[in-house]
XYZ file of C-alpha atoms in Angstrom:
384
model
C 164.927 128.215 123.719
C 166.573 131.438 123.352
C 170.310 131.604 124.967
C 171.951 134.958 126.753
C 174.787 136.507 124.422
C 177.913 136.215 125.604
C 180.457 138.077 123.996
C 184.504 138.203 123.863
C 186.801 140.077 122.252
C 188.204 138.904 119.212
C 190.823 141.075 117.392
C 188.975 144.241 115.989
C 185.637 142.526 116.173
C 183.699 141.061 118.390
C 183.424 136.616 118.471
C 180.089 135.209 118.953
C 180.003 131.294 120.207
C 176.951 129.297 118.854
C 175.482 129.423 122.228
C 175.597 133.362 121.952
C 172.908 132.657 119.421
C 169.432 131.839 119.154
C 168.125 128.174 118.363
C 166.217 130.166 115.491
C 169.164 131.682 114.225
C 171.533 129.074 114.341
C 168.640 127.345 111.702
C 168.352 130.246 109.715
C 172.552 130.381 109.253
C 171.974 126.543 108.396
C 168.623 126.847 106.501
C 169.283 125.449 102.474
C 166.625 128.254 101.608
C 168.624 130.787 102.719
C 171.983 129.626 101.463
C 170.383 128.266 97.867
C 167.051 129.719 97.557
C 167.849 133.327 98.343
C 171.044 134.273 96.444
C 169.234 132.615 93.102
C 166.327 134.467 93.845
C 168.635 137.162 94.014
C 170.460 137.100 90.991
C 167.535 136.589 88.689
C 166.688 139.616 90.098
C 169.508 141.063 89.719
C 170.091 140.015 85.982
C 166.313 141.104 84.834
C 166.345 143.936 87.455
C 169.738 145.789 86.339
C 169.195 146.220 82.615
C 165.279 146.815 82.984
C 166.000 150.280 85.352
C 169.253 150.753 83.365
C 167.189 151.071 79.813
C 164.493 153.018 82.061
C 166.808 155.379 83.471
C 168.291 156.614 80.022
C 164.400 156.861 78.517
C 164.043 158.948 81.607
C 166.770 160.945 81.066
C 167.743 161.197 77.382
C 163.761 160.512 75.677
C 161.454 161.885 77.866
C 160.772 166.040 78.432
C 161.695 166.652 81.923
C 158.072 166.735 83.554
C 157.300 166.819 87.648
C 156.682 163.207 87.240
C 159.570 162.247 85.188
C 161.691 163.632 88.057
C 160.270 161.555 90.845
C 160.286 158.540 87.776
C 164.219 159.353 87.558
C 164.706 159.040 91.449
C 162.690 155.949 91.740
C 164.804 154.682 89.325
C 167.815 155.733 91.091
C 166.666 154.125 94.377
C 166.015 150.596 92.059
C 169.523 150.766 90.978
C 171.434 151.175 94.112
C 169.705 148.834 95.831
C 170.263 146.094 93.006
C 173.793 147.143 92.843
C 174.356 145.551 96.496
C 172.936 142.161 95.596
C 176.165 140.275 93.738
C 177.856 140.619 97.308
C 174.628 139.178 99.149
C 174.311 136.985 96.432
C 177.847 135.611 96.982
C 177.366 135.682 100.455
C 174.620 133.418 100.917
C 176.511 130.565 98.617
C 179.310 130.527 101.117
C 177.157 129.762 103.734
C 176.624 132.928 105.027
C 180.071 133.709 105.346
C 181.036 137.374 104.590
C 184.543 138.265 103.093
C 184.430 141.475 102.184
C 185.161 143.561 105.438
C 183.190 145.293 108.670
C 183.328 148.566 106.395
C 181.796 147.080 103.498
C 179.406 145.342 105.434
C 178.278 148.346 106.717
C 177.954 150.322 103.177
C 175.874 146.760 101.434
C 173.299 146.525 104.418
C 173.161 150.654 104.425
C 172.188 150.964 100.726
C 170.351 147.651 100.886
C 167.485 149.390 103.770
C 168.061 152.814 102.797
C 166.796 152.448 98.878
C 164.544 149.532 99.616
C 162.403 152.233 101.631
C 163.572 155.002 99.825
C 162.144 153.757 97.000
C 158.902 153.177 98.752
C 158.658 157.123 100.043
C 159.478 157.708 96.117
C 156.251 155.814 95.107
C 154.158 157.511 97.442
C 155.537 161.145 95.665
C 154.313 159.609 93.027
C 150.923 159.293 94.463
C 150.613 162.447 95.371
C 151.800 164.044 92.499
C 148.640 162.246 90.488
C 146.430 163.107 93.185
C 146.853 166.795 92.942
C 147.092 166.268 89.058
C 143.801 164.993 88.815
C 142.019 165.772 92.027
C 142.978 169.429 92.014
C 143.849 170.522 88.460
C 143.566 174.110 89.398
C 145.879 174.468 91.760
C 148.505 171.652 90.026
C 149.633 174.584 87.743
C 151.071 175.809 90.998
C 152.133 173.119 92.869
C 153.362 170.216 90.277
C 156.619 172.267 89.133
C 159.541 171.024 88.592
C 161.159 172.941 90.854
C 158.567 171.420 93.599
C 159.295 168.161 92.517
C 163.060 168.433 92.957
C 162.176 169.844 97.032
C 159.842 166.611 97.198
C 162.699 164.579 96.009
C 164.994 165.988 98.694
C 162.768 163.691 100.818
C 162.897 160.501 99.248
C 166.741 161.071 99.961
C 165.912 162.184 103.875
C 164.765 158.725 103.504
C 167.340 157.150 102.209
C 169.844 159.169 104.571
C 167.591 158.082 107.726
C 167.899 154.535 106.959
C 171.112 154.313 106.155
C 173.300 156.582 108.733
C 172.569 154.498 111.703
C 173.662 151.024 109.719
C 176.961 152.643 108.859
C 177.889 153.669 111.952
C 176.923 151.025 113.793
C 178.751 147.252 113.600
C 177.537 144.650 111.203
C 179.260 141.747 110.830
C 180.123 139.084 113.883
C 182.518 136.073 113.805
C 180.734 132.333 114.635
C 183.461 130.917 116.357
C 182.283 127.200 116.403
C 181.174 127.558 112.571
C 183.971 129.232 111.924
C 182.138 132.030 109.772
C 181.942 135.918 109.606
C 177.753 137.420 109.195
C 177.126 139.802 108.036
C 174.084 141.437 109.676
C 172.165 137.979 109.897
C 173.083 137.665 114.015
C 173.944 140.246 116.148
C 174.077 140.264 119.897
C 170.392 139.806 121.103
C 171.037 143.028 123.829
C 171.941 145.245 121.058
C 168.845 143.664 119.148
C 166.662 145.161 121.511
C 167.858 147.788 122.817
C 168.811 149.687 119.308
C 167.541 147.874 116.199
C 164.355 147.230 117.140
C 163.163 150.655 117.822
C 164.824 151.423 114.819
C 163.039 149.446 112.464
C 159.832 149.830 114.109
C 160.650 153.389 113.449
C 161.706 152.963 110.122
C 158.697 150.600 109.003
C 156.164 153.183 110.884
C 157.396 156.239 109.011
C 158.556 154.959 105.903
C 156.336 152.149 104.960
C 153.222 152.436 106.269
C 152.579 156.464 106.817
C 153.931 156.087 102.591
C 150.962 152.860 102.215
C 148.616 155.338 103.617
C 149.108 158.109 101.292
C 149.456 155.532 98.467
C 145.815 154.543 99.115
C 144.162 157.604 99.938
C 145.670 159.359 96.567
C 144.781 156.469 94.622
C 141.654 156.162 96.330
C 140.280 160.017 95.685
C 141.584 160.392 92.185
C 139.314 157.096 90.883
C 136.377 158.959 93.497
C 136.829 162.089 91.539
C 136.926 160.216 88.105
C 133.933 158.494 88.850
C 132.208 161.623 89.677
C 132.564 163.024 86.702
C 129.871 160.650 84.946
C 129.785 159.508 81.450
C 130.249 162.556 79.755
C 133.982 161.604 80.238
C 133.227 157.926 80.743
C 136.206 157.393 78.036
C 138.581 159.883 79.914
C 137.651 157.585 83.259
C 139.046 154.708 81.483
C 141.704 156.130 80.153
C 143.203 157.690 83.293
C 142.046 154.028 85.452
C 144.276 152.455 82.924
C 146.917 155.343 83.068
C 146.858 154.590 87.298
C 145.916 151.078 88.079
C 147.218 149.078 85.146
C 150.843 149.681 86.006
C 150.260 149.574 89.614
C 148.310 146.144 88.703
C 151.218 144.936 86.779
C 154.035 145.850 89.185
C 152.271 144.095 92.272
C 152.035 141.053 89.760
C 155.561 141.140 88.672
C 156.899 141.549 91.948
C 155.166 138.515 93.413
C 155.184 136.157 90.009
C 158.715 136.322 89.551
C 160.141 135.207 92.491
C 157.271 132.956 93.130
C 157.486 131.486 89.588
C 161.124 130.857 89.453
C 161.403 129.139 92.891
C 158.711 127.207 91.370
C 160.746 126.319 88.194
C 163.860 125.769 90.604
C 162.267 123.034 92.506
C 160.675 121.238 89.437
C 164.028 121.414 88.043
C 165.995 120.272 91.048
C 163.894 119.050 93.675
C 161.655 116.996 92.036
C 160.854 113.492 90.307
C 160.349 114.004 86.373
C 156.529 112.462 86.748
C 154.558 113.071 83.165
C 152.634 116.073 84.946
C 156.226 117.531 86.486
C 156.967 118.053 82.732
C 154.008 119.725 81.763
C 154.476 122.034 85.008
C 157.447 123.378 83.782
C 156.422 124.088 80.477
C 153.826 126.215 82.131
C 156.235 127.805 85.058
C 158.176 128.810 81.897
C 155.057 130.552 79.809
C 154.285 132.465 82.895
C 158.092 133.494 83.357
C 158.525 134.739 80.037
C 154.802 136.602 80.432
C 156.326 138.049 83.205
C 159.829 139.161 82.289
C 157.977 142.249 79.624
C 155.966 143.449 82.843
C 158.663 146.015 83.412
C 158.452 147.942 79.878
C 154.588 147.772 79.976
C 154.413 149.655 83.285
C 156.555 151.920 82.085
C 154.510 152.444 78.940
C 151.567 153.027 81.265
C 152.999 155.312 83.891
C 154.174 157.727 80.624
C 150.958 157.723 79.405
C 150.544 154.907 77.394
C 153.400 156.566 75.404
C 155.957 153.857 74.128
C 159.621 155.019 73.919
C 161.635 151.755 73.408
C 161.931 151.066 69.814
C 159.508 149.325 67.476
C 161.549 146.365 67.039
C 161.101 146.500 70.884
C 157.559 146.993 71.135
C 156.872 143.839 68.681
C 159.405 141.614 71.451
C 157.085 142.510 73.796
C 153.913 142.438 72.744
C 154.477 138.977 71.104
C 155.808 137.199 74.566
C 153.080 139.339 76.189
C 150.129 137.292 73.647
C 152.152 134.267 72.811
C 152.776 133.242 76.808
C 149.686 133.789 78.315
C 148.193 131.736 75.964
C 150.719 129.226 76.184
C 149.780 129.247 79.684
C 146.157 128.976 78.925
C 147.173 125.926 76.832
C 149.213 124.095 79.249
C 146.536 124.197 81.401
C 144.482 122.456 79.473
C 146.981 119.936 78.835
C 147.638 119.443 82.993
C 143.407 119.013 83.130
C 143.541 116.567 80.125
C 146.583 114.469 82.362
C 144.539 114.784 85.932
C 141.619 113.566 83.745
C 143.212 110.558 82.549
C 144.880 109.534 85.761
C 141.567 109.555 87.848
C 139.222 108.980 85.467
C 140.712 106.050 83.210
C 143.443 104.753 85.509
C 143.918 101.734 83.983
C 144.519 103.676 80.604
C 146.654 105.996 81.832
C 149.807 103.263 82.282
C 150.200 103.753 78.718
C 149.188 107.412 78.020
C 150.957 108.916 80.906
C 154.193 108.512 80.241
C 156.991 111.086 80.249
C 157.549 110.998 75.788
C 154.010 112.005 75.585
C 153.841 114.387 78.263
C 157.056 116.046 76.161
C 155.130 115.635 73.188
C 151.788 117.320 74.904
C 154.615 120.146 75.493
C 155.282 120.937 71.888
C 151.584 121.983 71.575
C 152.513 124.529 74.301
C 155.230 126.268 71.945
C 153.141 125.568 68.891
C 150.257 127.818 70.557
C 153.034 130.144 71.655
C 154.424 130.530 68.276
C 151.074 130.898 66.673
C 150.047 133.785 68.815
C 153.678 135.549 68.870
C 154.349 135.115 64.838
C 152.069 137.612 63.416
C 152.658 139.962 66.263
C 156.514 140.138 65.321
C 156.103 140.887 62.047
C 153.134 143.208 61.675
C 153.912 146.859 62.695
């Protein structure tokens, strides 16, 4: 049951006792997901996240002729990169048990760029979206409208954005003392009166305006450029499926990246650390790994796809890619096999699977994994 806040002053902040705070919250601040779970999630993000839009944002800006897409591309981009930059301090927040150490001010500044390019980046995607829309919807009038001059004034307000998410987090306070824990939060708990009466308009705000209204015009671009390829007919059937692959492959392959990571690597954490090393464990994280590495050249393809299909990252590059692309998911494909072949023996010849289901053949099972992997990956990486 919820308790009333009751606050006290405490130096230049103000002290929160435990009873100030929620039974939910006081979980949450104790919650091994939160203090484990999230900051790893984190930093693999953070490690694959960082060099991906670095390499991005100097094709952007040193490969690529400066187009009305590219610009909204480089500000995207920008948006990506500022809000990674803020995760090693939430990262290193979380493993001290929510404990913040770095200040009220730069509290403020972490949590400000953390909202303000999370949906800053979604307003950018929705430019996007509209910028394909009149492309291919209304060709006539895009030699008009898609300049770059217009697309510098549209990307004025991904930054109104930005601004209107951040300003009220930096001027407002952040981070509270837990007197009986004997810990400093850092926005995680804040008096439940201020809750109400100023974040939660503001979010609902926020969310209306800068996530959905952006959702909306996401779909209904998206939705009237495949309408008006379609309705072209098969006299430019192949132009069809080039610009479906141009829109919804990346699009396809972000969503997927975006969920698979995370999902696959807290996967892979808890069959590393949280679980018994049982024959089919072992052939689980042979396949959590396959999809991982599938995963990790999702980045690069979009971008190939949103330029295009135009590659700008080196052949050496390209080869790297395509190889983990081929050689993983059929790893993957194989794997599963291998986990059917184990559920098949275990249910179906029980008595024969005390001696076949052990953990040395189950590792052995695993080298035809990498064996498939290296078979489809070889000739990739050393064929132009």
């Amino acid at each position: 049951m919820r308790q009333k806040a009751r606050l006290s002053h405490g130096g230049r902040a103000f002290a929160l006792n435990n009873d100030t705070i929620s039974d939910k919250q006081q979980e949450q601040l104790q919650s091994k997901v939160i203090v484990q779970m999230v900051p790893l999630l984190g930093l693999l993000a953070f490690l694959i996240g960082l060099p991906a839009n670095s390499l991005a944002m100097w094709v952007l800006l040193f490969r690529t002729k400066k187009l009305p897409s590219t610009i909204l591309l480089i500000n995207l981009t920008t948006c990506d990169l500022l809000f990674l930059l803020v995760f090693p301090f939430r990262i290193i927040y979380h493993f001290q048990d929510n404990n913040w150490s770095f200040g009220e001010p730069f509290c403020r500044i972490v949590i400000a760029l953390f909202y303000g390019n999370m949906y800053g980046s979604v307003v950018c995607l929705a430019l996007i979206a509209v910028d394909r829309y009149v492309a291919l919807v209304h060709p006539f009038g895009a030699k008009t409208f898609r300049s770059n001059k217009n697309s510098w004034c549209m990307s004025t307000l991904v930054w109104i954005a930005v601004a209107a998410a951040a300003v009220p987090l930096l001027v407002s306070k952040q981070s509270y003392v837990i007197k009986d824990r004997s810990i400093t939060t850092c926005h995680d708990v804040l008096p439940p009166d201020e809750q109400e009466k100023n974040f939660m308009p503001y979010f609902v705000t926020l969310f209306s305006i800068c996530f959905l209204l952006p959702l909306l015009v996401v779909v209904f671009s998206y939705g009237s450029v495949l309408r008006t390829l379609k309705a072209e007919g098969q006299r430019y059937a192949h132009a069809i499926q080039s610009n479906v692959i141009v829109l919804m492959v990346p699009l396809l392959s972000l969503l997927t990246f975006l969920i698979g990571l995370p999902a696959n690597s807290l996967a892979l954490w808890v069959l590393l650390f949280r679980t018994k090393k049982l024959p089919s464990t072992i052939l689980l994280i042979n396949l959590t790994t396959c999809d991982l590495l599938f995963l990790l050249v999702f980045p690069f393809r979009t971008i190939y796809h949103f330029k295009g299909n135009n590659w700008s990252f080196w052949e050496p590059f390209c080869r790297i890619v395509i190889a983990l692309f081929y050689g993983n998911m059929y790893g993957s494909v194989v794997c599963l096999a291998l986990i059917a072949v184990d559920r098949y023996v275990a249910l179906v010849h029980p008595f024969g699977a005390k001696t076949f289901r052990s953990n040395k053949n189950s590792w052995c099972m695993s080298t035809l994994v990498w064996i498939a992997v290296a078979a489809a990956a070889v000739p990739l990486l050393v064929s132009k």
